[in-house]
Short mmCIF file of N, CA and C in Angstrom, two decimals:
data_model
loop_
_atom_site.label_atom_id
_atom_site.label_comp_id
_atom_site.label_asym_id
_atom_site.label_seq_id
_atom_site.Cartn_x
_atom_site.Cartn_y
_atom_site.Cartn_z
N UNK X 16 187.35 108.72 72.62
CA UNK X 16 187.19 109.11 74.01
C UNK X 16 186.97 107.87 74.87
N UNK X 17 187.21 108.01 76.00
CA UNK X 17 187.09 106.82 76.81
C UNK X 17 186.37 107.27 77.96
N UNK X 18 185.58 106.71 79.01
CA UNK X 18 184.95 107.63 80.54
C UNK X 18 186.29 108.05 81.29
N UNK X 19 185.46 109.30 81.86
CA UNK X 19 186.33 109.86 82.78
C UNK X 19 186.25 109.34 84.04
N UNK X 20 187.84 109.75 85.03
CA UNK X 20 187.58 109.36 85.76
C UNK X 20 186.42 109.24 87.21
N UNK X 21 186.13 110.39 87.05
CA UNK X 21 184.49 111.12 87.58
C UNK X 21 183.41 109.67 87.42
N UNK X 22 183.33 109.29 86.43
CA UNK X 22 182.19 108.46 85.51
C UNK X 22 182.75 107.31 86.52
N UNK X 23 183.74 106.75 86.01
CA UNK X 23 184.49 105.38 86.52
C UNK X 23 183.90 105.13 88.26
N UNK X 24 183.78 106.64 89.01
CA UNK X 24 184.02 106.70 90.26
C UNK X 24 182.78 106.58 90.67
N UNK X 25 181.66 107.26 89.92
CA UNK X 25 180.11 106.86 90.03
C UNK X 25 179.82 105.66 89.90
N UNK X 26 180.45 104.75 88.91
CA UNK X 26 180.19 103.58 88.13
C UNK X 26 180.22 102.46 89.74
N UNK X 27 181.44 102.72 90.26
CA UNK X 27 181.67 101.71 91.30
C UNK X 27 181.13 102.34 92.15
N UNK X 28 180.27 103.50 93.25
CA UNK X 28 179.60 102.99 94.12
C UNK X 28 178.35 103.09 93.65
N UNK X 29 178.17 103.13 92.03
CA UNK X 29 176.40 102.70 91.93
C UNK X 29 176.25 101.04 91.59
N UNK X 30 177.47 100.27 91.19
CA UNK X 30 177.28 99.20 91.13
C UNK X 30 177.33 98.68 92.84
N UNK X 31 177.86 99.00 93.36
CA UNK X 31 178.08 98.18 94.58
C UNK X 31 176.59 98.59 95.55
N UNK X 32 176.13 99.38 95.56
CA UNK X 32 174.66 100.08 95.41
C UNK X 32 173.72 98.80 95.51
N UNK X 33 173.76 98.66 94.09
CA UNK X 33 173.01 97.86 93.08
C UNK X 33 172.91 96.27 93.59
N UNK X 34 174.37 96.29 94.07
CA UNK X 34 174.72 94.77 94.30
C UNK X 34 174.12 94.66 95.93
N UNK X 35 173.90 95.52 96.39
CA UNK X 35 173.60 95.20 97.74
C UNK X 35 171.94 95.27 98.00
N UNK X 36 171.63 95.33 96.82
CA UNK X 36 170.01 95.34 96.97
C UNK X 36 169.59 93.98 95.81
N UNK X 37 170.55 93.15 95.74
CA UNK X 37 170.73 91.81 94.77
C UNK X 37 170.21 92.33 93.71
N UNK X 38 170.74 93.67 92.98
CA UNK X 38 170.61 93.77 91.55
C UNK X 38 171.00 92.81 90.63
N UNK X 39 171.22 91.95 89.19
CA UNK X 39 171.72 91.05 88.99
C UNK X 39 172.13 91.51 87.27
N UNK X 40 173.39 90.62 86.95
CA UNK X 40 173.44 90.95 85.90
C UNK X 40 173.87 92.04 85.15
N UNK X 41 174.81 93.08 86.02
CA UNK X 41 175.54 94.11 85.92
C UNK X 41 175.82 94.36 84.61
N UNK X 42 175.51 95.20 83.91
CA UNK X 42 176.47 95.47 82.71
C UNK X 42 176.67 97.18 82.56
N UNK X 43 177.75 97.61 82.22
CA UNK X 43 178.49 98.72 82.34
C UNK X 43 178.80 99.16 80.83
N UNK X 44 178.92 100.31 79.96
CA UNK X 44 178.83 100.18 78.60
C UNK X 44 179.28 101.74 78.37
N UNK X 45 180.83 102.04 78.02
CA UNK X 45 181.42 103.48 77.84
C UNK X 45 180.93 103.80 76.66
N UNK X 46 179.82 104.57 77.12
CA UNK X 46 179.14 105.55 75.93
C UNK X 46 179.59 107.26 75.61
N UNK X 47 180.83 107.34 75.96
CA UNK X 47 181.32 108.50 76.04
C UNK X 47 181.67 109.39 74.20
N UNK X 48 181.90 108.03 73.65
CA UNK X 48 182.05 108.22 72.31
C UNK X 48 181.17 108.85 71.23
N UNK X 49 179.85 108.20 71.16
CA UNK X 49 178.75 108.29 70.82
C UNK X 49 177.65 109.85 71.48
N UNK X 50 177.59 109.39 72.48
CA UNK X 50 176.89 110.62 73.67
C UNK X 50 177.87 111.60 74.11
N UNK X 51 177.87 112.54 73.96
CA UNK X 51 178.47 114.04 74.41
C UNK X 51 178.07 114.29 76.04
N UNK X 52 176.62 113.68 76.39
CA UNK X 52 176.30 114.17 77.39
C UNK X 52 176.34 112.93 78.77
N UNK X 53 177.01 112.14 78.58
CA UNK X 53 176.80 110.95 79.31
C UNK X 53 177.92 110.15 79.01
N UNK X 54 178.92 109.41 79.86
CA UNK X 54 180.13 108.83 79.63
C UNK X 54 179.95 107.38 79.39
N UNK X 55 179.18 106.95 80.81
CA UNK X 55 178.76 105.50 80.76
C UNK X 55 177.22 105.15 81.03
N UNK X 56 176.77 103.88 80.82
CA UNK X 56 175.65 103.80 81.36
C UNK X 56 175.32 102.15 81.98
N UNK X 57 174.84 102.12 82.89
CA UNK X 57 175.34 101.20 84.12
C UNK X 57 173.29 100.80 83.83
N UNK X 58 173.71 99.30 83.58
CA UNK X 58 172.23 98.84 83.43
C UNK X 58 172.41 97.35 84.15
N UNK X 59 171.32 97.45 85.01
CA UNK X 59 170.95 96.58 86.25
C UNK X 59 169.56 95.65 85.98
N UNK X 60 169.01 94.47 86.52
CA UNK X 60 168.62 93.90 86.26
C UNK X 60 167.73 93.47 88.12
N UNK X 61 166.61 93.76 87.69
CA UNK X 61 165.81 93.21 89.15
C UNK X 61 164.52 92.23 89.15
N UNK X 62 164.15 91.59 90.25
CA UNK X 62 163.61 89.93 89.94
C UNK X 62 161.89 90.95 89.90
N UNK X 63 161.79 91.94 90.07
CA UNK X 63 160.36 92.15 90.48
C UNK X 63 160.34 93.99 91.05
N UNK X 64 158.82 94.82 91.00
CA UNK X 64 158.86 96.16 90.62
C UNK X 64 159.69 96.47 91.97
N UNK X 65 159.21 95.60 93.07
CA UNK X 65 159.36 96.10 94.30
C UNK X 65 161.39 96.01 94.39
N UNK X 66 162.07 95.18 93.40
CA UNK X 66 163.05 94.90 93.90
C UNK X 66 163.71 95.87 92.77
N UNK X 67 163.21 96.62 91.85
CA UNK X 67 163.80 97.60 90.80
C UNK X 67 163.30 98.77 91.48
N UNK X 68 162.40 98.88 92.26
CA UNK X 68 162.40 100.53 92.89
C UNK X 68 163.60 100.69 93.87
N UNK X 69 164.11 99.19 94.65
CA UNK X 69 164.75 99.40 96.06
C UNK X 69 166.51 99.97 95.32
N UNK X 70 166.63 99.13 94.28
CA UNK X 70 167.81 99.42 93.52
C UNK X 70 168.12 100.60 93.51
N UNK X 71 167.04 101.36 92.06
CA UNK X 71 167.21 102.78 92.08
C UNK X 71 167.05 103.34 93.41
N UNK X 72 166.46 103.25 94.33
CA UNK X 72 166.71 103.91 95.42
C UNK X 72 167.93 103.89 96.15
N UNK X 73 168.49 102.48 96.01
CA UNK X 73 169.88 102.26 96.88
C UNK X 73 170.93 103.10 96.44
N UNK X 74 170.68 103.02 94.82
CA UNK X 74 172.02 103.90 93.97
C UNK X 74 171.89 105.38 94.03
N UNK X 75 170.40 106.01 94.63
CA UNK X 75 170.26 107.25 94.30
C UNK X 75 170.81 107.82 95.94
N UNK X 76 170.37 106.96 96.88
CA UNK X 76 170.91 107.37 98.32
C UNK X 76 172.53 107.32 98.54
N UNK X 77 173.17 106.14 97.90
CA UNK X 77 174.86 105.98 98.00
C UNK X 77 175.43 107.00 97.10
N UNK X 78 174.93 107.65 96.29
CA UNK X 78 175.18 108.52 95.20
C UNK X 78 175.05 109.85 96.14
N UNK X 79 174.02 110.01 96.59
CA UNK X 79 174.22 111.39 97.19
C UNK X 79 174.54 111.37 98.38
N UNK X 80 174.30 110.49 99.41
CA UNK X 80 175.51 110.34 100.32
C UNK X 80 176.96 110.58 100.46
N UNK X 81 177.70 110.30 98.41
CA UNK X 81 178.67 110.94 97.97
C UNK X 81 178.78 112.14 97.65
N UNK X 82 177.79 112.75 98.02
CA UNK X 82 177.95 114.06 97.21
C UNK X 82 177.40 114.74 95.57
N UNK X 83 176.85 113.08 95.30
CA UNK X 83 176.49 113.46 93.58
C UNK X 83 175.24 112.94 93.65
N UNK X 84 174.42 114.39 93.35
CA UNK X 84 172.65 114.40 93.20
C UNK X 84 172.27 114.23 91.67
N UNK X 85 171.45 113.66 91.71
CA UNK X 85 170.59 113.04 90.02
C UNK X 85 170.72 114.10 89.61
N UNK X 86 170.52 114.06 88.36
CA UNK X 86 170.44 115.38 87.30
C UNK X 86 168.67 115.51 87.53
N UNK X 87 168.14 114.10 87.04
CA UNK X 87 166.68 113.87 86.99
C UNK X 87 166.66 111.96 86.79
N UNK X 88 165.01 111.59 87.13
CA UNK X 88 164.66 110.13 87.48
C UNK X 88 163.53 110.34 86.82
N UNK X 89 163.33 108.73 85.89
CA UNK X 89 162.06 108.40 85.87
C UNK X 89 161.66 107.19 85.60
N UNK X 90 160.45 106.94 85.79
CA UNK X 90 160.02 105.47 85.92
C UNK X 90 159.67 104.88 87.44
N UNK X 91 160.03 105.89 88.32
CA UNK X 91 160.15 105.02 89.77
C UNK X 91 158.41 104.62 90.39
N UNK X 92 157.45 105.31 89.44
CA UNK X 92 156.06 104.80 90.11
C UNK X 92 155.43 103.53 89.17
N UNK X 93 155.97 102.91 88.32
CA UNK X 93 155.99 102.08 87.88
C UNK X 93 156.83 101.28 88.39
N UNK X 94 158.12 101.74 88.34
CA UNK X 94 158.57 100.31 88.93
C UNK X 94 159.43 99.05 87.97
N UNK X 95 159.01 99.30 86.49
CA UNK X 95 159.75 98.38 85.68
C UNK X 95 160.85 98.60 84.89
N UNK X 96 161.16 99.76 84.72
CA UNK X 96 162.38 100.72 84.31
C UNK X 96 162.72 101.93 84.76
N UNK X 97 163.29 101.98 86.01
CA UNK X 97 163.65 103.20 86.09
C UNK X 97 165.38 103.37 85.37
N UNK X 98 164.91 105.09 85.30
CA UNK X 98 166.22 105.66 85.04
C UNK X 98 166.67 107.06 85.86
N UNK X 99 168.21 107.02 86.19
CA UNK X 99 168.19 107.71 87.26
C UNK X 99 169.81 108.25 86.52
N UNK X 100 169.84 109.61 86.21
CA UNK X 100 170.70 110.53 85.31
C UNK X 100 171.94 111.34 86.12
N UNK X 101 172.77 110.61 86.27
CA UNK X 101 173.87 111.71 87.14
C UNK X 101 174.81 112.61 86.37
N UNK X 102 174.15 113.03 85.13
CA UNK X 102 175.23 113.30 84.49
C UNK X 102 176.41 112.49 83.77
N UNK X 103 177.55 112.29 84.29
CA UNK X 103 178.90 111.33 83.51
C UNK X 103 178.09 110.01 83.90
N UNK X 104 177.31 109.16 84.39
CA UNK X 104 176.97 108.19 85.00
C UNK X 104 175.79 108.29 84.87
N UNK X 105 174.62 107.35 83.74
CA UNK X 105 173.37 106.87 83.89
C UNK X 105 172.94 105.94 84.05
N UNK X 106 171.99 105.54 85.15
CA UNK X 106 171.69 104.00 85.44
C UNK X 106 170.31 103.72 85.10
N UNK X 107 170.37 102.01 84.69
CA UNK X 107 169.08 102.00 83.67
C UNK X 107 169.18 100.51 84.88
N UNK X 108 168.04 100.41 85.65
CA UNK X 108 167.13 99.27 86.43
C UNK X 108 166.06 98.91 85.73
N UNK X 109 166.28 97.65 85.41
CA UNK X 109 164.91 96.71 84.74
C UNK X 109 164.63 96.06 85.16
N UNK X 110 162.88 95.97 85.00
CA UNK X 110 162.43 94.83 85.55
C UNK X 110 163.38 93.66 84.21
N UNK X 111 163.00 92.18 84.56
CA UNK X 111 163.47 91.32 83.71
C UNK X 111 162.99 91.30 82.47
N UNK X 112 161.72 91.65 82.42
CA UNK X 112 161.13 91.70 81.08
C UNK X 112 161.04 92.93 80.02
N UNK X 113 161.49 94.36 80.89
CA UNK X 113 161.54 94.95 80.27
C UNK X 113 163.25 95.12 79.79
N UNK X 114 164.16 94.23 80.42
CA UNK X 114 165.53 94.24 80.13
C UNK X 114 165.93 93.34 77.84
N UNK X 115 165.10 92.65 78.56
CA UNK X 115 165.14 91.50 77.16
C UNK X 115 164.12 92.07 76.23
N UNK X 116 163.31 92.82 76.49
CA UNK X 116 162.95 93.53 75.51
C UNK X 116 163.48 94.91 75.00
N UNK X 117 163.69 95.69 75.75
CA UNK X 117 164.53 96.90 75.38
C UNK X 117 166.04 96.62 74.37
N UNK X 118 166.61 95.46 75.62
CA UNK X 118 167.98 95.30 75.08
C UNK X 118 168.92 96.35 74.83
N UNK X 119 169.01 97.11 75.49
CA UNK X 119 169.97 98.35 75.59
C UNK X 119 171.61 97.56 75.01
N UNK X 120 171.76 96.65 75.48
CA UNK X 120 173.49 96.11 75.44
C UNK X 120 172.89 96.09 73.75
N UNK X 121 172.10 95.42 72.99
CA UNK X 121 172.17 95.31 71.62
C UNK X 121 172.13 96.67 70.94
N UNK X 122 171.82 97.42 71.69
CA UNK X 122 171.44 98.70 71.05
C UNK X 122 173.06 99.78 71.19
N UNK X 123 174.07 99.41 72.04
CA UNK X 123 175.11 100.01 72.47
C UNK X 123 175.73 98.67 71.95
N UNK X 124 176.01 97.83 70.98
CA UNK X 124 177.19 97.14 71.12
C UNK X 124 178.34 97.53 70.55
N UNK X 125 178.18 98.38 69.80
CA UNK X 125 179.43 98.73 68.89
C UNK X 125 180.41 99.75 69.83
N UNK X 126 179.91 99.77 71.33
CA UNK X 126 180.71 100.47 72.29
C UNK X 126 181.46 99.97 73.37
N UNK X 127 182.56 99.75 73.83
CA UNK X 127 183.13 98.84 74.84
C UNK X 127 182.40 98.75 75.97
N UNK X 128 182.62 97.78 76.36
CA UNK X 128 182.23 97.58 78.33
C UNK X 128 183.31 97.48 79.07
N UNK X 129 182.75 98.21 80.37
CA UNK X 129 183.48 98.91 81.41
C UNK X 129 183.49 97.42 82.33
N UNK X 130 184.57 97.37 82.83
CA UNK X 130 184.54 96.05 83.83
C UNK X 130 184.24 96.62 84.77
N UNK X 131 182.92 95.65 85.89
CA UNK X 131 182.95 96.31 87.51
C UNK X 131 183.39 95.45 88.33
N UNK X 132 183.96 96.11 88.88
CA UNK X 132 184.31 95.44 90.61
C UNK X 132 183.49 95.73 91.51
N UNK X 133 183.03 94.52 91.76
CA UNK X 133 182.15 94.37 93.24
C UNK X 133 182.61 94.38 93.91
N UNK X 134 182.26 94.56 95.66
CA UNK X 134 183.15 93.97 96.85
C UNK X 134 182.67 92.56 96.70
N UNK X 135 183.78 91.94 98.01
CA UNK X 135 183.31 90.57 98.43
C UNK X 135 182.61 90.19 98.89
N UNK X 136 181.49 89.50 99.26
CA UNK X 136 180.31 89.37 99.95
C UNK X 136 181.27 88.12 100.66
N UNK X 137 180.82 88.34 102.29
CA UNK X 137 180.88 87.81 103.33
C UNK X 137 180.01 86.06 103.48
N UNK X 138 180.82 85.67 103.47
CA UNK X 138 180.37 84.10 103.59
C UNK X 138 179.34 84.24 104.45
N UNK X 139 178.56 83.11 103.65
CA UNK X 139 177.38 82.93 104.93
C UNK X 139 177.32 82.05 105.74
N UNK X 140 177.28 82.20 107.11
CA UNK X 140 177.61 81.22 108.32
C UNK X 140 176.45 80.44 108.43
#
């Protein structure tokens, strides 16, 4: 199995989301194979709690702005991992330390990664 296109379509405006609240370190990982209930899972990387709550918040507002509401969230009163469940599309925000310790990419490697496209960010004058 490979993600659907549904998944693919979450994937790019929760990365671009992500990227506009200087999430860092994007990685994207088609878990459609493995998981029945989840296609991909989109794991983000933030410098600090305050800058991993704004994330999940950015991706959960551009997400339903589209039309697609969380299944369910958690972690957001902490602050160092949230996770925020759309169904075909789950996003995993870490603080930095809880990224290198979890290690989700080591834990999913035997599954491809999804390439993302960002937009362009506008030169700075």
């Amino acid at each position: 199995m490979t993600a659907s296109a549904h998944a693919l379509e979450l994937l790019k405006l929760a990365a671009a989301a992500a990227d506009s609240k200087a999430g860092e370190d994007l990685v994207a990982i088609d878990v459609s194979n493995p998981l029945p209930l989840a296609d991909i899972f989109l794991i983000v990387t933030g410098r600090s709690e305050r800058n991993v709550v704004a994330i999940a918040g950015e991706i959960e507002d551009k997400l339903t702005e589209a039309g697609h509401k969380p299944l369910r969230r958690e972690g957001r009163a902490e602050g160092r991992w949230i996770l925020v469940d759309f169904g075909d599309l789950v996003v995993h925000v870490f603080h930095e330390e809880e990224r290198v310790y979890y290690s989700l990419e080591r834990l999913w490697k035997d599954c491809p990664v999804v390439p993302i496209e960002l937009p362009a960010h506008k030169a700075q004058e």
